[in-house]
Coordinates of C-alpha atoms in Angstrom, one line a residue:
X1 CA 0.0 0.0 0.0
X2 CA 1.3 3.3 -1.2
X3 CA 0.3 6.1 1.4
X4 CA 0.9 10.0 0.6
X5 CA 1.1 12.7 3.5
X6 CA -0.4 15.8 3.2
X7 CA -0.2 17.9 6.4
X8 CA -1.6 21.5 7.4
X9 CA -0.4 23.7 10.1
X10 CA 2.3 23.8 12.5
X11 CA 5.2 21.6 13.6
X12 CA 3.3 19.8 16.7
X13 CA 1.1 18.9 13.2
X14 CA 4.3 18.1 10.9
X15 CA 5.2 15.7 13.8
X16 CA 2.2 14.0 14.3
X17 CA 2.4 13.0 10.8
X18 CA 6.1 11.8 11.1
X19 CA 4.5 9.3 13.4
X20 CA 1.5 8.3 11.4
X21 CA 4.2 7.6 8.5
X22 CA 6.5 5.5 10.6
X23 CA 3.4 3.4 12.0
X24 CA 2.4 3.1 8.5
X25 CA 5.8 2.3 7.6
X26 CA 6.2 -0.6 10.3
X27 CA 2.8 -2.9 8.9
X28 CA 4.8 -2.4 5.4
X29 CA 3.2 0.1 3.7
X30 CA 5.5 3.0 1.6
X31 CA 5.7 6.4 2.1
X32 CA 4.2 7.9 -1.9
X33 CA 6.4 10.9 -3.1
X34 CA 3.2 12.4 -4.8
X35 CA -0.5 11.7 -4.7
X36 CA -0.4 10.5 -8.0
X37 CA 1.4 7.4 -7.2
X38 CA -0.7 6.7 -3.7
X39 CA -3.9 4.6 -2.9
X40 CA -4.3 6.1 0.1
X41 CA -4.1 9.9 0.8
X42 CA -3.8 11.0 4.8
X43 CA -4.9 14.6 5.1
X44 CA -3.5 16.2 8.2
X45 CA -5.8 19.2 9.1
X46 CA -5.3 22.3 10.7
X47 CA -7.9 24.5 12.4
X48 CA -6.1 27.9 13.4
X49 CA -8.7 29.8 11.1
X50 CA -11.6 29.2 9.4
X51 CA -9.5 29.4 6.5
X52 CA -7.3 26.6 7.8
X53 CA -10.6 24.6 7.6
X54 CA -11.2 25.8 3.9
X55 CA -8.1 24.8 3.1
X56 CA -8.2 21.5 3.6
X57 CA -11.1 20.8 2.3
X58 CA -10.6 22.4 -0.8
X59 CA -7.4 20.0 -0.9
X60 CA -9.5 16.9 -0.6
X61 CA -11.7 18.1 -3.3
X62 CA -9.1 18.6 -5.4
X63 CA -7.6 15.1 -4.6
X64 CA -10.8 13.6 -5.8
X65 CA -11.0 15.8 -9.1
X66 CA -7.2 15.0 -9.7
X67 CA -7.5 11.3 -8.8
X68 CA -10.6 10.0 -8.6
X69 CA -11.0 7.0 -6.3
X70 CA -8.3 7.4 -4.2
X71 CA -8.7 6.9 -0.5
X72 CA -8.5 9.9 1.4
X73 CA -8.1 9.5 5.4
X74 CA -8.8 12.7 6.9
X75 CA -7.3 13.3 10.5
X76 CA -5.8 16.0 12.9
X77 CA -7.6 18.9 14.2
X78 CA -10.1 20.2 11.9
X79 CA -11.2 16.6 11.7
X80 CA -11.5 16.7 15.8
X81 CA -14.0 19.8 15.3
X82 CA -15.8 19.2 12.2
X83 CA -16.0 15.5 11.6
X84 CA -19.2 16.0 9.8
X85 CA -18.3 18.4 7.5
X86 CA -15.2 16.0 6.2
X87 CA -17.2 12.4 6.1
X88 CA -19.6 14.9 3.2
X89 CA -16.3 15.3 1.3
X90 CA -16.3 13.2 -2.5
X91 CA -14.0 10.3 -1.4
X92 CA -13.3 10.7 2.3
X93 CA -13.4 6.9 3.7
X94 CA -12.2 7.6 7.1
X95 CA -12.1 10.9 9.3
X96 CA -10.3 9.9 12.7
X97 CA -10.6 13.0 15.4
X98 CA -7.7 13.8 16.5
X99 CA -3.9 12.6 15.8
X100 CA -3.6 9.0 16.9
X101 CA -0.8 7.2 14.7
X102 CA -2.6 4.3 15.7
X103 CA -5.7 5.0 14.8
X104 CA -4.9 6.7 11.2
X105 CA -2.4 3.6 10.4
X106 CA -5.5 0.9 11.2
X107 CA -8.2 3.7 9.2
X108 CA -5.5 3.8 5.9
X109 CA -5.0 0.2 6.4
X110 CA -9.2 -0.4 6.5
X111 CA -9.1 1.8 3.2
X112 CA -6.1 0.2 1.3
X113 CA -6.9 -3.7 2.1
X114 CA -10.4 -3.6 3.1
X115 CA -10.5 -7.9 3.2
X116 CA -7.6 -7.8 5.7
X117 CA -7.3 -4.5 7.7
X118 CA -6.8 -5.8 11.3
X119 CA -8.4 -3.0 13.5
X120 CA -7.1 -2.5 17.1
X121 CA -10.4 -3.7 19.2
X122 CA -9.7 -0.5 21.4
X123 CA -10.7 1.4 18.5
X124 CA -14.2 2.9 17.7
X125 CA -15.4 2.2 14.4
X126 CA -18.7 3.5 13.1
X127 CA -19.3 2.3 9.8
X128 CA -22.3 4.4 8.0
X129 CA -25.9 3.0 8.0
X130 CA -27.2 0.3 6.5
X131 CA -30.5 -0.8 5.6
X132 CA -32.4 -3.8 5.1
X133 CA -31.7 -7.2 6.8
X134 CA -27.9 -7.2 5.6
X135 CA -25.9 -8.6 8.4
X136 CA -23.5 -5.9 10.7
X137 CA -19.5 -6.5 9.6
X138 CA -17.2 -7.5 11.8
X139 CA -15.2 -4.8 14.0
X140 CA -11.7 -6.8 13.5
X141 CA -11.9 -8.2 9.9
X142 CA -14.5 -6.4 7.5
X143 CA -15.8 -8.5 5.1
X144 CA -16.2 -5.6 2.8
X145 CA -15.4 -1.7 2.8
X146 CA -17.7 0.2 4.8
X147 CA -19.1 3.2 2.3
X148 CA -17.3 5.3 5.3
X149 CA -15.5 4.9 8.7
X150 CA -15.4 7.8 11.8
X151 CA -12.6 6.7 13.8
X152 CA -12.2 8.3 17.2
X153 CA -15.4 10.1 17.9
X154 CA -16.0 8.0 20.5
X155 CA -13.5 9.6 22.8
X156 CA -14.7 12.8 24.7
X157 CA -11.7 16.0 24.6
X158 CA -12.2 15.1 28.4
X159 CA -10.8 11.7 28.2
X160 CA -8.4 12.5 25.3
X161 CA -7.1 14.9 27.5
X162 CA -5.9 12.2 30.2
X163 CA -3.9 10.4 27.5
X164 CA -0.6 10.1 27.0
X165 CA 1.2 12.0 24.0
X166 CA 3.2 9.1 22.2
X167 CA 3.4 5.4 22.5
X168 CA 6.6 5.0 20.8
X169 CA 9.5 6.8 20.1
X170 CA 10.0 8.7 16.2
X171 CA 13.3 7.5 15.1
X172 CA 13.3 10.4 11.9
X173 CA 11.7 13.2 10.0
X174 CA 12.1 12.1 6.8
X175 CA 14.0 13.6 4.1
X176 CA 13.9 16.4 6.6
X177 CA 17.6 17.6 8.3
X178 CA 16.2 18.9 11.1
X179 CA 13.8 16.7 13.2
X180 CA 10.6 17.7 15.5
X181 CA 10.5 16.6 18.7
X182 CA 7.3 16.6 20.3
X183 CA 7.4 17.2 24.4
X184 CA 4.0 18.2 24.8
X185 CA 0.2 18.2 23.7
X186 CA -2.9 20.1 24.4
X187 CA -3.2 23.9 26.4
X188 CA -4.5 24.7 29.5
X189 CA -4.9 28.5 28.3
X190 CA -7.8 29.9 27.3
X191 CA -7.4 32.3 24.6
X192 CA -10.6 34.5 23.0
X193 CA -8.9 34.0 19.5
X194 CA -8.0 30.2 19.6
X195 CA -9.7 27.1 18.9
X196 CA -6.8 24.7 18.7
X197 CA -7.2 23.8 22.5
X198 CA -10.9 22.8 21.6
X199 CA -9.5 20.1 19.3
X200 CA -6.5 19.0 20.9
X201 CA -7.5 19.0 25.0
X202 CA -5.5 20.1 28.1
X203 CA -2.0 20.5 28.5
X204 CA -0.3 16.9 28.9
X205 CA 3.5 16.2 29.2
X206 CA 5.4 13.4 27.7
X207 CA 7.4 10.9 30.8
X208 CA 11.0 12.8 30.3
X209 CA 12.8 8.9 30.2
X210 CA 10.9 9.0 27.0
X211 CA 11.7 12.2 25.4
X212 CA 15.3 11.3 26.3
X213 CA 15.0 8.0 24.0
X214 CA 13.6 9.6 21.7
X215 CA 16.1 12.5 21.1
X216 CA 18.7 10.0 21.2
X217 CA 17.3 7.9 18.5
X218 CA 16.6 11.0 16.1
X219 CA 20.3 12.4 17.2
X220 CA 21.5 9.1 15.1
X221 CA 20.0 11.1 11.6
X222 CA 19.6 14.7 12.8
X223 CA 22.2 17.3 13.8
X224 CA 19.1 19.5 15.5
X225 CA 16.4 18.7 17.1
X226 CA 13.4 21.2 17.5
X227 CA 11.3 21.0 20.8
X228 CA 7.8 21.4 19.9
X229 CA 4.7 21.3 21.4
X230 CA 1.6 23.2 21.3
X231 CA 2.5 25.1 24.6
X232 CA 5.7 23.6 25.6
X233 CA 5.9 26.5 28.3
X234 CA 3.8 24.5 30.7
X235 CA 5.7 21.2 30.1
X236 CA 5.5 19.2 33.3
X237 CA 2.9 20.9 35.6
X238 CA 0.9 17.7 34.9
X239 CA 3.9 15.4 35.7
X240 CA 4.5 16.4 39.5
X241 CA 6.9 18.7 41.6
X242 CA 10.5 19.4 39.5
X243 CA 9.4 18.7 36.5
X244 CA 9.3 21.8 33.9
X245 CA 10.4 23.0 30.3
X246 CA 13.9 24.2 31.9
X247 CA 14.8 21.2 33.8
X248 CA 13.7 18.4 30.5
X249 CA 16.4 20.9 28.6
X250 CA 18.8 20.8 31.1
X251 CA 18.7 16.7 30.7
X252 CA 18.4 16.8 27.1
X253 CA 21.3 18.9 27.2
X254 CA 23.1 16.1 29.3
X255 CA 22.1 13.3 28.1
X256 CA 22.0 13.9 24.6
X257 CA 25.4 16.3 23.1
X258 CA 25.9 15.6 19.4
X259 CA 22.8 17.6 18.5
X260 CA 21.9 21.4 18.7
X261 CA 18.3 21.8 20.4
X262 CA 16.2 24.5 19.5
X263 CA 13.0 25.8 21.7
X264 CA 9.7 26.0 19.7
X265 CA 7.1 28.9 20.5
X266 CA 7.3 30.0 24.4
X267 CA 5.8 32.1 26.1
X268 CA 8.0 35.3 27.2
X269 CA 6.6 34.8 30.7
X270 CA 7.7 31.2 30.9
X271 CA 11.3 31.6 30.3
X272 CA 12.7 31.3 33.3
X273 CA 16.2 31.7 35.0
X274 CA 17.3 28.3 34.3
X275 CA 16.1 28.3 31.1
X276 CA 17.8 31.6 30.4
X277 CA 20.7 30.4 31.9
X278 CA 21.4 28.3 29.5
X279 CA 20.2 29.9 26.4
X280 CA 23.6 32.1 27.5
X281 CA 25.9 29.3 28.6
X282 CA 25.2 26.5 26.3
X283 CA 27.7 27.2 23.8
X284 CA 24.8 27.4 21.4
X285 CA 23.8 24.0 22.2
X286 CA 20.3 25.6 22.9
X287 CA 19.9 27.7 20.0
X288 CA 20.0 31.3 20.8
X289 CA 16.6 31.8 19.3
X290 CA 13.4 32.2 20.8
X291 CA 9.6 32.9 19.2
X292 CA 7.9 34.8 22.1
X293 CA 3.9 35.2 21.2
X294 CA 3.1 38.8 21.4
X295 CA -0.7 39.2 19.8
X296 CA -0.8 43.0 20.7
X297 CA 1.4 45.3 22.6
X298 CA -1.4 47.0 23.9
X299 CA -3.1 46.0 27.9
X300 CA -7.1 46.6 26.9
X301 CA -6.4 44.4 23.8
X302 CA -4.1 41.3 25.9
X303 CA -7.1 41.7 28.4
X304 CA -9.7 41.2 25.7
X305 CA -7.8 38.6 23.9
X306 CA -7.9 36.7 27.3
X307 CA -4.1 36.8 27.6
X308 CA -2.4 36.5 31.0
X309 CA 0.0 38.8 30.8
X310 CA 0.8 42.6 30.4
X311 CA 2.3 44.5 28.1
X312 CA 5.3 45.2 30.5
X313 CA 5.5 41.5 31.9
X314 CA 6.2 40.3 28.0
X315 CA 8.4 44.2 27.6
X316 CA 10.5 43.3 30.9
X317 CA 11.2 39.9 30.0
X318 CA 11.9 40.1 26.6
X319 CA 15.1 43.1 27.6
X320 CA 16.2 40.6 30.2
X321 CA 16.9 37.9 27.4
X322 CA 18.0 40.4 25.2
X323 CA 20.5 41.5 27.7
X324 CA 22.0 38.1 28.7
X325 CA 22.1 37.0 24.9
X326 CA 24.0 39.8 22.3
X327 CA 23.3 37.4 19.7
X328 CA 19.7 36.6 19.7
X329 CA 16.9 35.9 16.7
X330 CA 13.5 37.2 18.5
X331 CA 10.4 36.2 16.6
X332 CA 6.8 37.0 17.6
X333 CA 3.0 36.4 16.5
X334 CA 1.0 39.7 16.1
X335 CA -2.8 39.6 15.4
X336 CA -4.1 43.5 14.2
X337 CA -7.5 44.4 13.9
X338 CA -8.7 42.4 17.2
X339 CA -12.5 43.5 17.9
X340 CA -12.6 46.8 19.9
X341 CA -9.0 47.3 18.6
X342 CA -8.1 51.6 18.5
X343 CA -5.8 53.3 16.3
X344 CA -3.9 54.2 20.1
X345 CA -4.0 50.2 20.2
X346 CA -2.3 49.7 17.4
X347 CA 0.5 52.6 18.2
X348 CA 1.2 50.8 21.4
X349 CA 1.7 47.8 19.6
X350 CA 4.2 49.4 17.3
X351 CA 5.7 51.6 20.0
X352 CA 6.8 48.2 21.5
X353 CA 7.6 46.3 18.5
X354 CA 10.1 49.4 17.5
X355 CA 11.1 49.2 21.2
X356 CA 12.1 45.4 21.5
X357 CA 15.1 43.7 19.6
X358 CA 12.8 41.4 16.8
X359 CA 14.3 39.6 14.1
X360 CA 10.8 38.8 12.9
X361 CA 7.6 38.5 13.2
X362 CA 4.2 36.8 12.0
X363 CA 1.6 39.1 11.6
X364 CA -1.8 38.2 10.8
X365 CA -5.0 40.3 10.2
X366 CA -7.4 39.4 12.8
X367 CA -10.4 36.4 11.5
X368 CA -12.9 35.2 13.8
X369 CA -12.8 31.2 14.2
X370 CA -16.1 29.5 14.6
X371 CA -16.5 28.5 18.1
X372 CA -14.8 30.9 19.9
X373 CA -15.4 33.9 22.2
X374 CA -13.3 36.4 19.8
X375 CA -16.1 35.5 16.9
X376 CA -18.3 36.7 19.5
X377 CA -17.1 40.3 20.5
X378 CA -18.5 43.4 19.5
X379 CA -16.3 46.7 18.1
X380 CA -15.0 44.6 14.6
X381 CA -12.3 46.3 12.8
X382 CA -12.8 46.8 9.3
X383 CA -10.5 44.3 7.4
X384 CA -9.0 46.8 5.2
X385 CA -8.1 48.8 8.8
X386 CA -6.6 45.4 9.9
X387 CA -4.6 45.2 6.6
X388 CA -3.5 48.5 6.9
X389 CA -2.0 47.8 10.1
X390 CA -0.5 44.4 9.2
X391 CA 1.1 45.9 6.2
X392 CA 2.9 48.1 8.9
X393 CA 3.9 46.0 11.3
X394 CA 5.4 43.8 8.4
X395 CA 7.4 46.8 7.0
X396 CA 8.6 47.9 10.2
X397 CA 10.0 44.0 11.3
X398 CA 11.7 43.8 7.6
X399 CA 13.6 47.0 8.3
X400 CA 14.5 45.4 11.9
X401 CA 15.6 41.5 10.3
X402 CA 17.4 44.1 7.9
X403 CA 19.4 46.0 10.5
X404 CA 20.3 42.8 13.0
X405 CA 21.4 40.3 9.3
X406 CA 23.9 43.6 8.9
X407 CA 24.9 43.3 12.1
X408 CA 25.6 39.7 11.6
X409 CA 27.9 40.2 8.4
X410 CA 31.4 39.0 9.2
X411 CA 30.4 37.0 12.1
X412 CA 30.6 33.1 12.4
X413 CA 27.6 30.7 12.9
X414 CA 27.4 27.1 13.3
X415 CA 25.0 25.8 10.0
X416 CA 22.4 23.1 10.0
X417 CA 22.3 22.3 5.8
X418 CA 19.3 22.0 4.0
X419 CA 18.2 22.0 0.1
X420 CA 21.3 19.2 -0.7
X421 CA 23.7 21.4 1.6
X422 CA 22.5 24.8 -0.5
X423 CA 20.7 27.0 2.5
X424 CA 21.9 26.9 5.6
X425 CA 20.3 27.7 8.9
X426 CA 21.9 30.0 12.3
X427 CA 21.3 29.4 15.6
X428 CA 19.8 32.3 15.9
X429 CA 17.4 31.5 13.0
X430 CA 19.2 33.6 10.0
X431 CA 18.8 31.6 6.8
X432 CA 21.6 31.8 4.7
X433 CA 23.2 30.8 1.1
X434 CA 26.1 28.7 1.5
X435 CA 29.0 29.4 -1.0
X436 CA 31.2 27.3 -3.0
X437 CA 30.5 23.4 -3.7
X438 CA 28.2 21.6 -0.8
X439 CA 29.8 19.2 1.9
X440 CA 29.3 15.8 1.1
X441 CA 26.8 15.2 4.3
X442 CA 24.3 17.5 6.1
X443 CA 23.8 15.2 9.2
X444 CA 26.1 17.6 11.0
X445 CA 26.5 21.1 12.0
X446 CA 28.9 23.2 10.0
X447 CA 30.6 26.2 11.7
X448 CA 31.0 29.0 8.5
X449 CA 31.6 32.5 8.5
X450 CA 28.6 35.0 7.2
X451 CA 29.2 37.4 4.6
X452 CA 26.7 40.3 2.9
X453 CA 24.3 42.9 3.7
X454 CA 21.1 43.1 5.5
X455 CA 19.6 42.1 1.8
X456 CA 21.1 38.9 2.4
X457 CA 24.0 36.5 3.7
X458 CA 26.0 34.0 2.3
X459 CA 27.8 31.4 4.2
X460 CA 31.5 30.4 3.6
X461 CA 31.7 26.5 5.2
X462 CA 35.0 26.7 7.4
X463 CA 36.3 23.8 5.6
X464 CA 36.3 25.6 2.1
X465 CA 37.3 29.2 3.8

């Protein structure tokens, strides 16, 4: 059986697929370069936006148009939210709610061989109605494909919740040099804008002895390794006393030293001393690089938005790092136009993002998500006000990556390789060109020496200086 990925969204969502393909993989199936070569199509869905959800299932349509009767296995978090909407979609056989590499391996496998799936009896399977006297199939061995299977709408978010993330290690990221590694699943926070907490549960930490195997095995193929979550800030407040985001680097750190780890999103509030600590001491072991969620730089906005913190809390914190690291890449996610957003809102916002040492940042217009209380609130902003703002915000960052990439020019940085050892990437998250003919591998790190302008840097591998 020839199975093609398709996945949506953000890394915790790149990594869940990593371990439906190696599931997949291990009962003998092959990972399909392009859909036009698969039986099977998994769809990994993403539900940030409503767009997200439009998205995806324009995708699938288009699957069907471009190759009609394939299999398409819709899964992730879209499918936890609107499983209904998907099982509608011209050849959708299975929708499974939520990410369970388990579940989407025995749903492909029900699609692909639907004489001799074997389906885990844990598993709920709901196959569509029948009528008549025709007798039920069996749960373990259909005799025939069901016209569709639901997989995992049996489980509540309550109960999902209480799982554990992972039931087995991810040895790789395939044709991929630097590797996700997953610490953490589900958020606790509760977030006007956000419906990604509705689809994946509460907060829920994976047993450090496992996260430790796990970064070991993917050390063996991948010179970094990116911790990733979908709010890896509150990493162990579910595991007991001692456990936290600093102390499972701290062990990583120890346990694991060929690689270079790198911190997903945090929270600017959640960095802590120890965590700082050895951001600055590591020896760039811990990539100096950190993506701090903003949202707005303004207090009435943060408070209707739901945020926990203040503008000064995240303004503080983000000068302390600053100060302890001279070499830092600061990214950030900005939403403009939030309901009841003023034009003093926005200059606040600005004000801080002129004030604070970015590198980058991800700015979005505000769009109301189904479901949550920000589609709710009154005061909209008109979407070409929101633009307007965006557009600025944009400019102003660009001028700021411009200024700190100059600032970089002459310096040396230690590469992870990627495009066949064309583009290389800093520790403190500046892609670069690298110069001259490509090392032979890209499983390692390669210390070079950054030439250019704030238009651009190329990278001269020490080896070929």
């Amino acid at each position: 059986m020839r199975v093609y990925f398709h996945t949506f969204g953000c890394k915790a969502n790149q990594y869940d697929t990593e371990r439906m393909r190696q599931e997949l993989e291990a009962r003998g199936a092959t990972n399909a370069q392009s859909r036009e070569r698969a039986d099977v199509c998994v769809v990994n869905t993403c539900t940030v936006t409503n767009q997200a959800d439009a998205e995806a299932r324009r995708f699938i349509r288009r699957l069907e148009r471009e190759r009609p009767g394939v299999q398409v296995v819709v899964a992730g978090c879209s499918a936890a939210l609107k499983g209904e909407t998907y099982r509608s979609l011209p050849g959708v056989v299975a929708v499974v709610a939520g990410q369970d590499p388990v579940e989407v391996a025995n749903a492909a496998a029900l699609a692909g061989h639907p004489t001799s799936a074997q389906v885990a009896p844990s598993m709920s399977v709901l196959t569509a109605p029948r009528t008549g006297d025709e007798a039920a199939p069996s749960a373990l061995a259909p005799a025939a494909p069901a016209p569709l299977v639901q997989i995992g709408t049996s489980r509540s978010l309550d109960r999902m919740a209480m799982e554990p993330v992972g039931a087995s290690v991810l040895a790789e990221r395939a044709g991929a040099t630097r590797a996700w590694l997953k610490i953490q699943d589900g958020c606790d926070r509760k977030c006007a804008f956000c419906a990604t907490r509705l689809a994946r549960g509460a907060s829920r930490s994976r047993d450090p002895a496992e996260v430790v195997r796990e970064a070991r095995a993917l050390s063996q193929r991948h010179p970094e390794l990116v911790l990733t979550g979908i709010h890896i800030g509150h990493y162990g407040r579910d595991l007991g006393p001692g456990q936290s985001l600093s102390r499972l680097v701290a062990r990583l750190l120890d346990a694991v030293p060929d690689v270079r780890f790198r911190l997903g999103s945090v929270e600017a509030t959640e960095v802590d001393a120890l965590l700082l600590e050895l951001l600055a001491t590591s020896g760039g072991r811990l990539a100096p690089h950190l993506h701090m969620p903003l949202q707005s730089g303004a207090d009435p906005v943060l408070r209707r938005m739901r945020r926990w913190h203040s503008r000064e809390a995240y303004r503080s914190r983000a000068l302390e790092i600053a100060e302890r690291l001279p070499l830092l890449g600061l990214g950030a996610d900005v939403i403009t136009g939030f309901p009841g957003e003023t034009d003093e809102d926005h200059a606040s916002t600005r004000d801080l993002i002129e004030e604070l040492p970015y590198t980058y940042l991800h700015v979005f217009p505000f769009s109301p998500r189904d479901g949550t209380v920000a589609a709710t609130l009154t005061g909209p902003v008109p979407q070409r006000v929101a633009g307007e703002r965006a557009r600025e915000l944009r400019e102003l960052a660009h001028a700021k990556g411009r200024a700190y990439r100059t600032v970089r020019s002459g310096g040396w940085a230690e590469l992870t390789l990627e495009r066949g050892g064309r583009v290389g990437l800093t520790g403190d998250y500046l892609r670069v060109d690298v110069v001259g003919e490509p090392p032979s591998s890209t499983g390692r790190l390669h210390r070079a020496k950054l030439h250019g302008t704030g238009d651009g840097l190329s990278a001269w591998l020490e080896a070929a200086a």
